[in-house]
PDB file of C-alpha atoms and ligand atoms in Angstrom:
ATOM      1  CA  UNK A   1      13.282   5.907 -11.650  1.00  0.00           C
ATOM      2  CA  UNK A   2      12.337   3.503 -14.547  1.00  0.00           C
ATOM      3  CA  UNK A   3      10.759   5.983 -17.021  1.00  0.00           C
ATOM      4  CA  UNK A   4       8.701   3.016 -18.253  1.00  0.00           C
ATOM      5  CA  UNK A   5       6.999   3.366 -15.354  1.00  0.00           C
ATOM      6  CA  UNK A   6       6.175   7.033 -15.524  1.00  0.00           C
ATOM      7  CA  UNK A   7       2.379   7.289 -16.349  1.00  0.00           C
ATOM      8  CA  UNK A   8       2.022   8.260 -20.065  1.00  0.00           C
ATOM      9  CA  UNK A   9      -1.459  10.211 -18.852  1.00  0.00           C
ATOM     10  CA  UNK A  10      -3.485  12.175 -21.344  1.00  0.00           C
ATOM     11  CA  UNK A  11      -3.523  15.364 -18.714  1.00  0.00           C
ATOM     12  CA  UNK A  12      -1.742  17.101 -16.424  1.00  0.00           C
ATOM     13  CA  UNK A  13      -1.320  15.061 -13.647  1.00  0.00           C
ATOM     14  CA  UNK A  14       0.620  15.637 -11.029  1.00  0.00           C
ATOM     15  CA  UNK A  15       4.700  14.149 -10.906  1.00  0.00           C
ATOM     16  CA  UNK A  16       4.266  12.780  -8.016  1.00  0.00           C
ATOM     17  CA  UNK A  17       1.339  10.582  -8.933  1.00  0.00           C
ATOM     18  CA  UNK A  18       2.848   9.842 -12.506  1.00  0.00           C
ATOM     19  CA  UNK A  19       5.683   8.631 -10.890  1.00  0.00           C
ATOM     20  CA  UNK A  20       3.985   6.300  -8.567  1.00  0.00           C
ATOM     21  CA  UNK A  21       3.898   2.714  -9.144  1.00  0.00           C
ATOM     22  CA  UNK A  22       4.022  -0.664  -7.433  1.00  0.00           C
ATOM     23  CA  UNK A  23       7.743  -2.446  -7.315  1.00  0.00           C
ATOM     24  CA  UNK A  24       9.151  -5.576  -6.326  1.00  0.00           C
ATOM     25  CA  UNK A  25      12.869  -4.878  -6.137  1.00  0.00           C
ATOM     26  CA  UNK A  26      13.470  -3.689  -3.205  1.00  0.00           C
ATOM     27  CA  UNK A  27      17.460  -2.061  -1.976  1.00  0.00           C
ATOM     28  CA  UNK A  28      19.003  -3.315   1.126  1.00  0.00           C
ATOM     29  CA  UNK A  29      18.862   0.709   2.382  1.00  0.00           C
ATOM     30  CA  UNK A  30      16.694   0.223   5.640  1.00  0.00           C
ATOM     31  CA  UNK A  31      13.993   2.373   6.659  1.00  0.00           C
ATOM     32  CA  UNK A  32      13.928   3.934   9.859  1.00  0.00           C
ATOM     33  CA  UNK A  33      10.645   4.245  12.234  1.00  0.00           C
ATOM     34  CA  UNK A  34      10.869   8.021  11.869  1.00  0.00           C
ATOM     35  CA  UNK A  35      10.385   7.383   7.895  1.00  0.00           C
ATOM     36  CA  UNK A  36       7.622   4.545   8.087  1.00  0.00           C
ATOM     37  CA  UNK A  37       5.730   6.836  11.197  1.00  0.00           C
ATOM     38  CA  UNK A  38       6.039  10.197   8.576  1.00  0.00           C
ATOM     39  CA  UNK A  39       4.042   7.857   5.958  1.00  0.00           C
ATOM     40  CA  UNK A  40       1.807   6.559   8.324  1.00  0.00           C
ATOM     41  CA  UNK A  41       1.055  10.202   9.365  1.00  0.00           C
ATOM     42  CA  UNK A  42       0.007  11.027   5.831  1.00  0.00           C
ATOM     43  CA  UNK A  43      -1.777   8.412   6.245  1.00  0.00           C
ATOM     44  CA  UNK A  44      -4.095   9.848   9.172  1.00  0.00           C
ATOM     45  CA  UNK A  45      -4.684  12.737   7.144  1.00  0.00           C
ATOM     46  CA  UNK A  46      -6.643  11.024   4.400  1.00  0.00           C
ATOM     47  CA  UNK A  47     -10.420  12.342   4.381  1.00  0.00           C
ATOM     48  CA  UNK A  48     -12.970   9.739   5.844  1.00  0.00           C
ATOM     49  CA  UNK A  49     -16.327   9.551   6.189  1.00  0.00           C
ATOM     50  CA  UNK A  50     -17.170  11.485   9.421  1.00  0.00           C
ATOM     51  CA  UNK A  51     -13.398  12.130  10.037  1.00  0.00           C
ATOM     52  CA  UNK A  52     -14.253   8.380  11.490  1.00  0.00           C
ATOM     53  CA  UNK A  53     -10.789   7.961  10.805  1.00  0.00           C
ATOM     54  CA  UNK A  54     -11.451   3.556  10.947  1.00  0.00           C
ATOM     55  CA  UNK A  55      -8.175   2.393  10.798  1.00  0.00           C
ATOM     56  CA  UNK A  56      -4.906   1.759  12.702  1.00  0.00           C
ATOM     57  CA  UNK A  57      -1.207   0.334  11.269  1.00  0.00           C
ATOM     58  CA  UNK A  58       0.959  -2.265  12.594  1.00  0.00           C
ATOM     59  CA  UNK A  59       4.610  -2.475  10.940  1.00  0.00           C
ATOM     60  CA  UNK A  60       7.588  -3.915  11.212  1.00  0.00           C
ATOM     61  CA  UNK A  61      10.948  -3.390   9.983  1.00  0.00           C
ATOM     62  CA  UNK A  62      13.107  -5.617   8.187  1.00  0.00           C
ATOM     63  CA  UNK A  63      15.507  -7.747  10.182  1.00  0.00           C
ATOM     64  CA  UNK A  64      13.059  -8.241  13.093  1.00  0.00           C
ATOM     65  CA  UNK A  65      10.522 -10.967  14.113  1.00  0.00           C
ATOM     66  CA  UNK A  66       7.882  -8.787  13.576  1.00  0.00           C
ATOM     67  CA  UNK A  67       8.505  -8.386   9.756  1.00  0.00           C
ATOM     68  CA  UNK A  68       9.027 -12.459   9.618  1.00  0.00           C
ATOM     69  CA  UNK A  69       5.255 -12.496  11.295  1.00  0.00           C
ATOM     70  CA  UNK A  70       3.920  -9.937   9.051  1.00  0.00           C
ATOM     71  CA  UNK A  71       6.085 -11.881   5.892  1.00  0.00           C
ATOM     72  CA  UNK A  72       4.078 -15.154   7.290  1.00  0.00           C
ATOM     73  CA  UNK A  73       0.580 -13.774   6.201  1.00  0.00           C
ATOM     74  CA  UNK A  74       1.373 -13.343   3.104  1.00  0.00           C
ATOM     75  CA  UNK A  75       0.059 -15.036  -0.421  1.00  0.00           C
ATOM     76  CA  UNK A  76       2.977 -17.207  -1.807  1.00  0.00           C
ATOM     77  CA  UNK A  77       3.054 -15.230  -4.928  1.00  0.00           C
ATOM     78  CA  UNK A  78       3.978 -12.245  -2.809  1.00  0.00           C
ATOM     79  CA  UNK A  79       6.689 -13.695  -0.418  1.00  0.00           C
ATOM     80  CA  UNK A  80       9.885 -13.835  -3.000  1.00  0.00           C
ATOM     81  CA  UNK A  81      10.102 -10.259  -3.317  1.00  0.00           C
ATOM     82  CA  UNK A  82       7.998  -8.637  -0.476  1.00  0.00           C
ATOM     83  CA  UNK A  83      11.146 -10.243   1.987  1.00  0.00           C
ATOM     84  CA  UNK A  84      13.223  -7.760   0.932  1.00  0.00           C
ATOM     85  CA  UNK A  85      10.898  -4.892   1.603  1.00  0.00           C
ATOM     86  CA  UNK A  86      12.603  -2.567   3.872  1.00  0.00           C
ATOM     87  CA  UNK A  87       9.259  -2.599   6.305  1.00  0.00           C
ATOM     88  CA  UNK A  88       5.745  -4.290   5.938  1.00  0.00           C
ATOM     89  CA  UNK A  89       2.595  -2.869   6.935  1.00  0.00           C
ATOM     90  CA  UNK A  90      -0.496  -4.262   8.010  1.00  0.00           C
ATOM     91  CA  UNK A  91      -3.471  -1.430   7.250  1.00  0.00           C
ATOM     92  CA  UNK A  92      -6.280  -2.278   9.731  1.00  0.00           C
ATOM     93  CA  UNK A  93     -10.150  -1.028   9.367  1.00  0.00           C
ATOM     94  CA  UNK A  94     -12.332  -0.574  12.116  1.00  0.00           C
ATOM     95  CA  UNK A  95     -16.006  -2.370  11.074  1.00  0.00           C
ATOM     96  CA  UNK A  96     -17.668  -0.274  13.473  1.00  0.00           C
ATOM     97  CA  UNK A  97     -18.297   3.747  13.957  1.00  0.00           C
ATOM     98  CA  UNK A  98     -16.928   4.568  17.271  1.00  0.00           C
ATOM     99  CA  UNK A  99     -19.279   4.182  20.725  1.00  0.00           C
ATOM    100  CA  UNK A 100     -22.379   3.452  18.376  1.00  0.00           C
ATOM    101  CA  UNK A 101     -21.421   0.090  17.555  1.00  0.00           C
ATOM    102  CA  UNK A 102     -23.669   0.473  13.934  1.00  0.00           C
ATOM    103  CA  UNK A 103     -21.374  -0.941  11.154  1.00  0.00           C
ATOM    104  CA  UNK A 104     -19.237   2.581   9.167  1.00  0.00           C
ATOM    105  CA  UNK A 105     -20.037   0.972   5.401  1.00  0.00           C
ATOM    106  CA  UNK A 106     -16.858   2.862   4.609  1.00  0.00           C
ATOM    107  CA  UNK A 107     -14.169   1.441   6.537  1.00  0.00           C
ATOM    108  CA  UNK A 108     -12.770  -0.061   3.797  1.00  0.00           C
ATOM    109  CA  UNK A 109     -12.933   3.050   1.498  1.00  0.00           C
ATOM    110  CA  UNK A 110     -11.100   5.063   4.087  1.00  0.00           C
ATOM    111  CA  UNK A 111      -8.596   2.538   4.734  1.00  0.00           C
ATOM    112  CA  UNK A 112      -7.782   2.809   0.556  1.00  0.00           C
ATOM    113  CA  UNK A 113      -8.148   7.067   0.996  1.00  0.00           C
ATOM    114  CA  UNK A 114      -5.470   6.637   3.855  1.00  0.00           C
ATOM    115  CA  UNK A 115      -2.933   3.987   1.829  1.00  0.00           C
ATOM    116  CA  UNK A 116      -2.945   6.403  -1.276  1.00  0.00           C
ATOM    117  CA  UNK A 117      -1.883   9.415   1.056  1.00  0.00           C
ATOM    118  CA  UNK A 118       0.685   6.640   2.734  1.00  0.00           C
ATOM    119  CA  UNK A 119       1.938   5.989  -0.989  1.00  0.00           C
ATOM    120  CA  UNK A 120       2.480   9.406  -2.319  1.00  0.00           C
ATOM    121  CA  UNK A 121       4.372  10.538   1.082  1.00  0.00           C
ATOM    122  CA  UNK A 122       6.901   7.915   0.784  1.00  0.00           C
ATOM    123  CA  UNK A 123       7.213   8.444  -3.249  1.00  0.00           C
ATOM    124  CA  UNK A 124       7.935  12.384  -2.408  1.00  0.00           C
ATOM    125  CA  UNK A 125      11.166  10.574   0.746  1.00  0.00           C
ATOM    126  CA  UNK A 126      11.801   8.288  -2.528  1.00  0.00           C
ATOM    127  CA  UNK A 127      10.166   5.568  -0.889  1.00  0.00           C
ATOM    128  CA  UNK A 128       7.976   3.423  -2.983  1.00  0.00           C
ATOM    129  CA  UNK A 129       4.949   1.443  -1.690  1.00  0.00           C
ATOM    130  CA  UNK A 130       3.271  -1.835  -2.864  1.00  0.00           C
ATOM    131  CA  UNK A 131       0.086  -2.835  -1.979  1.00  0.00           C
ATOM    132  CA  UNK A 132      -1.035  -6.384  -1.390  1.00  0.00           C
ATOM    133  CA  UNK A 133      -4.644  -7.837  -0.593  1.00  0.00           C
ATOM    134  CA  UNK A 134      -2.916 -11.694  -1.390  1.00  0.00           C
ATOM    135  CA  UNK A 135      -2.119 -12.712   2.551  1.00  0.00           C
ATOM    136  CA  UNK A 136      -4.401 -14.307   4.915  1.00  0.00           C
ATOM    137  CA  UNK A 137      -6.958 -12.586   6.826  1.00  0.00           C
ATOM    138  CA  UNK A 138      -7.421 -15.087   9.395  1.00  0.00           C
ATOM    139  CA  UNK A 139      -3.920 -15.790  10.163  1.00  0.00           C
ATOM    140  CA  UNK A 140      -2.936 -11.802  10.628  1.00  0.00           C
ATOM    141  CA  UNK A 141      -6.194 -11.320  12.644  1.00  0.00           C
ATOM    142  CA  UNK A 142      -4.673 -13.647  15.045  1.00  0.00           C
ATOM    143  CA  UNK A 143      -0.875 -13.169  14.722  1.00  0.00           C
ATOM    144  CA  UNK A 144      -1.999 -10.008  15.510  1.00  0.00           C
ATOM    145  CA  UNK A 145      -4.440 -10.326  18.241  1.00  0.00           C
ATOM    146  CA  UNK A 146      -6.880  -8.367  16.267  1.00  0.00           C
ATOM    147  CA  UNK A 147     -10.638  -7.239  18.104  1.00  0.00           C
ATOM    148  CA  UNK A 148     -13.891  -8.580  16.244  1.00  0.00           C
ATOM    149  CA  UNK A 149     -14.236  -4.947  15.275  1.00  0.00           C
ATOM    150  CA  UNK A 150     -10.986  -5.250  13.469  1.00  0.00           C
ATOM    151  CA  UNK A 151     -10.422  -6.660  10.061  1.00  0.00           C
ATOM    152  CA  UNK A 152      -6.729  -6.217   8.311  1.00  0.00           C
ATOM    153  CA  UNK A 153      -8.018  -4.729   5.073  1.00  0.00           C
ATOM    154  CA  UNK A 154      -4.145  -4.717   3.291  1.00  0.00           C
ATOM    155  CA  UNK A 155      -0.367  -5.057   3.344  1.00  0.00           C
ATOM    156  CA  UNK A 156       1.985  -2.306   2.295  1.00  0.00           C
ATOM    157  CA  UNK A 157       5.566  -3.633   1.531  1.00  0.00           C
ATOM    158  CA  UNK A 158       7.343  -0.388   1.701  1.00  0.00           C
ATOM    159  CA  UNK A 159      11.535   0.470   0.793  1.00  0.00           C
ATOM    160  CA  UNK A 160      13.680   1.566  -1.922  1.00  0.00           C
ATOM    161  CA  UNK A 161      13.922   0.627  -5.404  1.00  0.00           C
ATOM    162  CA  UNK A 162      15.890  -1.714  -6.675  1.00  0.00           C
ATOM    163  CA  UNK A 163      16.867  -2.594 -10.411  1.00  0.00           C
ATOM    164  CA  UNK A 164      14.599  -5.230 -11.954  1.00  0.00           C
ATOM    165  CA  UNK A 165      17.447  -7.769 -12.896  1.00  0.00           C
ATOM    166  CA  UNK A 166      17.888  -8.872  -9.401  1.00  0.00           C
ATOM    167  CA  UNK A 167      14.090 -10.027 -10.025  1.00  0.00           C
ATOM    168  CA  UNK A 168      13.334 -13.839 -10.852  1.00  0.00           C
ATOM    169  CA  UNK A 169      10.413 -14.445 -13.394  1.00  0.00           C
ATOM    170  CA  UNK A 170       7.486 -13.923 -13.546  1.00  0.00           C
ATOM    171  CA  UNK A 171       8.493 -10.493 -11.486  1.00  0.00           C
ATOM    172  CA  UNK A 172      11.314  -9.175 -13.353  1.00  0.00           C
ATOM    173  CA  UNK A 173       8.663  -9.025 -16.345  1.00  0.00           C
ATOM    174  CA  UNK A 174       6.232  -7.628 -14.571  1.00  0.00           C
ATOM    175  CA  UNK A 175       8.886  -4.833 -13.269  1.00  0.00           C
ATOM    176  CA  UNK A 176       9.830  -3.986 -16.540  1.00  0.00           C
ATOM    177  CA  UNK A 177       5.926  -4.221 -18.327  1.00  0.00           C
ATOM    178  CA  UNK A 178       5.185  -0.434 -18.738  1.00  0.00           C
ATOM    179  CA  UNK A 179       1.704   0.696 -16.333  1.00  0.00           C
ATOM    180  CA  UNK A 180      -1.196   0.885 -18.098  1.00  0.00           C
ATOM    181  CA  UNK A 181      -4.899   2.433 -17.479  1.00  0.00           C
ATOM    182  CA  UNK A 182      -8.139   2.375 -19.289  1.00  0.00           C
ATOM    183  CA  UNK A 183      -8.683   5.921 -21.047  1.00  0.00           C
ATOM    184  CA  UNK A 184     -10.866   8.679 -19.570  1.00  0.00           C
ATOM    185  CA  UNK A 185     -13.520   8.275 -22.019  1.00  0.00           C
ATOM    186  CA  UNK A 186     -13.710   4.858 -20.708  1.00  0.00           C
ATOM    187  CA  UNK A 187     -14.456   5.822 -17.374  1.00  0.00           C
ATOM    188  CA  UNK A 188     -15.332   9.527 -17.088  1.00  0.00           C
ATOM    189  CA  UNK A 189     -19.194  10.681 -18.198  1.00  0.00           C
ATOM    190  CA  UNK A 190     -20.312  14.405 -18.165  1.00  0.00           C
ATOM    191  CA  UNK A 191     -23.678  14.967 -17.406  1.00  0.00           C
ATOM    192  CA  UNK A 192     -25.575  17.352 -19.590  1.00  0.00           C
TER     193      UNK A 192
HETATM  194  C1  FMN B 201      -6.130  -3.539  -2.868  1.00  0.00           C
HETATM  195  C2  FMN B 201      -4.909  -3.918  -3.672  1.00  0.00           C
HETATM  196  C3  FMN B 201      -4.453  -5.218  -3.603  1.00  0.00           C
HETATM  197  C4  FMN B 201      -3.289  -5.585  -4.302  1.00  0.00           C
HETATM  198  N1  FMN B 201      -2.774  -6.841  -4.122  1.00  0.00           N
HETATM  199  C5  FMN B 201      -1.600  -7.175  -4.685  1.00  0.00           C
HETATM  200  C6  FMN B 201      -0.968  -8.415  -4.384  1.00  0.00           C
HETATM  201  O1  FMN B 201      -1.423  -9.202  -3.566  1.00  0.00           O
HETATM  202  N2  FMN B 201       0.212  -8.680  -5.017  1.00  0.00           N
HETATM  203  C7  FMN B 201       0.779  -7.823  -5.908  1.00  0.00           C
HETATM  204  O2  FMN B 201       1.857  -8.130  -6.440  1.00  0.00           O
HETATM  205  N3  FMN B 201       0.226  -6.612  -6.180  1.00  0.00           N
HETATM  206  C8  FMN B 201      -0.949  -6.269  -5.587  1.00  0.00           C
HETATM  207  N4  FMN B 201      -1.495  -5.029  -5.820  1.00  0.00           N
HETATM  208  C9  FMN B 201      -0.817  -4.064  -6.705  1.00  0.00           C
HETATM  209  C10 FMN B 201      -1.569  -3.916  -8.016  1.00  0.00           C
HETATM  210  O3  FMN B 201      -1.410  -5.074  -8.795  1.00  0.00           O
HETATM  211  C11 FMN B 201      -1.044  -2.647  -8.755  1.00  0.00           C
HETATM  212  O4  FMN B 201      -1.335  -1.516  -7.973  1.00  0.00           O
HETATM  213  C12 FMN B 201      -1.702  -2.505 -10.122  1.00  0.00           C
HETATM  214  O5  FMN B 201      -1.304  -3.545 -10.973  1.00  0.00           O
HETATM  215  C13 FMN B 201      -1.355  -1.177 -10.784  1.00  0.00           C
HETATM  216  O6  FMN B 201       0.039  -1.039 -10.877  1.00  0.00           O
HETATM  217  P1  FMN B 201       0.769   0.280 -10.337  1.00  0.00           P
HETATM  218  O7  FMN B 201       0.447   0.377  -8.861  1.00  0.00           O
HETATM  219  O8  FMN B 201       2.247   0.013 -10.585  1.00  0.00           O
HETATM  220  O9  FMN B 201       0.244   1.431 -11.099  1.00  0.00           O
HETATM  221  C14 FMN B 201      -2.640  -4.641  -5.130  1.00  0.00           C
HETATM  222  C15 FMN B 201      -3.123  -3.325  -5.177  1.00  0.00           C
HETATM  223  C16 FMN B 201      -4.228  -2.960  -4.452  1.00  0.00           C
HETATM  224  C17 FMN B 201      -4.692  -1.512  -4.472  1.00  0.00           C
END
């Protein structure tokens, strides 16, 4: 692991989330749907409100026409590197709470809850995870014969790391920029 990209934090957070972060060099080492369903099951286990539990995944792996229709939604700023994912993602949220048809205001914020479980599962298999919200909505909703109720929220590129020289610019730079966060006192307030 690149220990430029270990989180210099001010606490003591734990490895596994200090070591987290978002690559774009991906190995040829495949994943295997016993892998990708383990992350997706850490997934499920994210808190959400009402255990309403809005969301579903569709993924693919690498080498199959499903990962070339997944790759097809995406942002072409994404595309160069995210091919060589070992497996792509599609996190779906459900708009509506279940059998009331009123809209859960939280989908989304669940759908985040479960990716961050996804993301530290794989890191502890060595699996690293990249998020993406740059694909098209539109074109996955129907690629993927989506419901109206349906709305895919993000894409996960998921696989092993890879060194950042087989990167083109801009993304080898951004591989090898060290992670950065605001500091608690810019974002943390104790009430008296
Ligand atoms: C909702 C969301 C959308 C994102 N979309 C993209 C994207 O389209 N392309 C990309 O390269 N990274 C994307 N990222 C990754 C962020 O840029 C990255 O998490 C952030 O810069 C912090 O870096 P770190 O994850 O390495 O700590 C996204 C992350 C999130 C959570």
């Amino acid at each position: 692991m690149s220990p430029i990209k270990i989180a210099n934090t001010q606490n003591e957070v734990l490895d596994l989330i200090r070591n987290r972060w978002s690559p774009r060099s991906f190995s040829a080492k495949d994943l295997n749907t016993a892998t990708v369903e383990t992350i997706l099951e850490a997934g499920s286990w994210a808190p959400s409100a009402n255990n309403s539990q809005p969301w579903r995944f569709i993924y693919a792996l690498r080498g199959t026409p499903g990962f070339d229709k997944l790759l097809s939604t995406l942002a072409p700023g994404n595309v160069p590197w995210a091919k060589n994912a070992a497996a792509l993602v599609a996190s779906i949220g459900i708009r509506e709470l279940p059998d009331t048809q009123q809209k859960n205001h939280y989908y989304m914020h669940d759908v985040g809850m479960a990716t961050s479980f996804m993301l530290l599962q794989a890191l502890n298999m060595d699996v690293y995870g990249h998020v993406m919200a740059g694909f098209n909505k539109q074109h996955a909703a129907e690629l993927l014969g989506l419901s109206a109720n349906e709305e895919a929220v993000s894409m996960l590129a998921l696989g092993y790391v890879d060194s950042a020289e087989k990167l083109d610019e801009p993304y080898k730079t951004r591989e090898l920029t060290p992670r950065s966060r605001n500091p608690i006192s810019a974002i943390a307030t104790q009430l008296d």
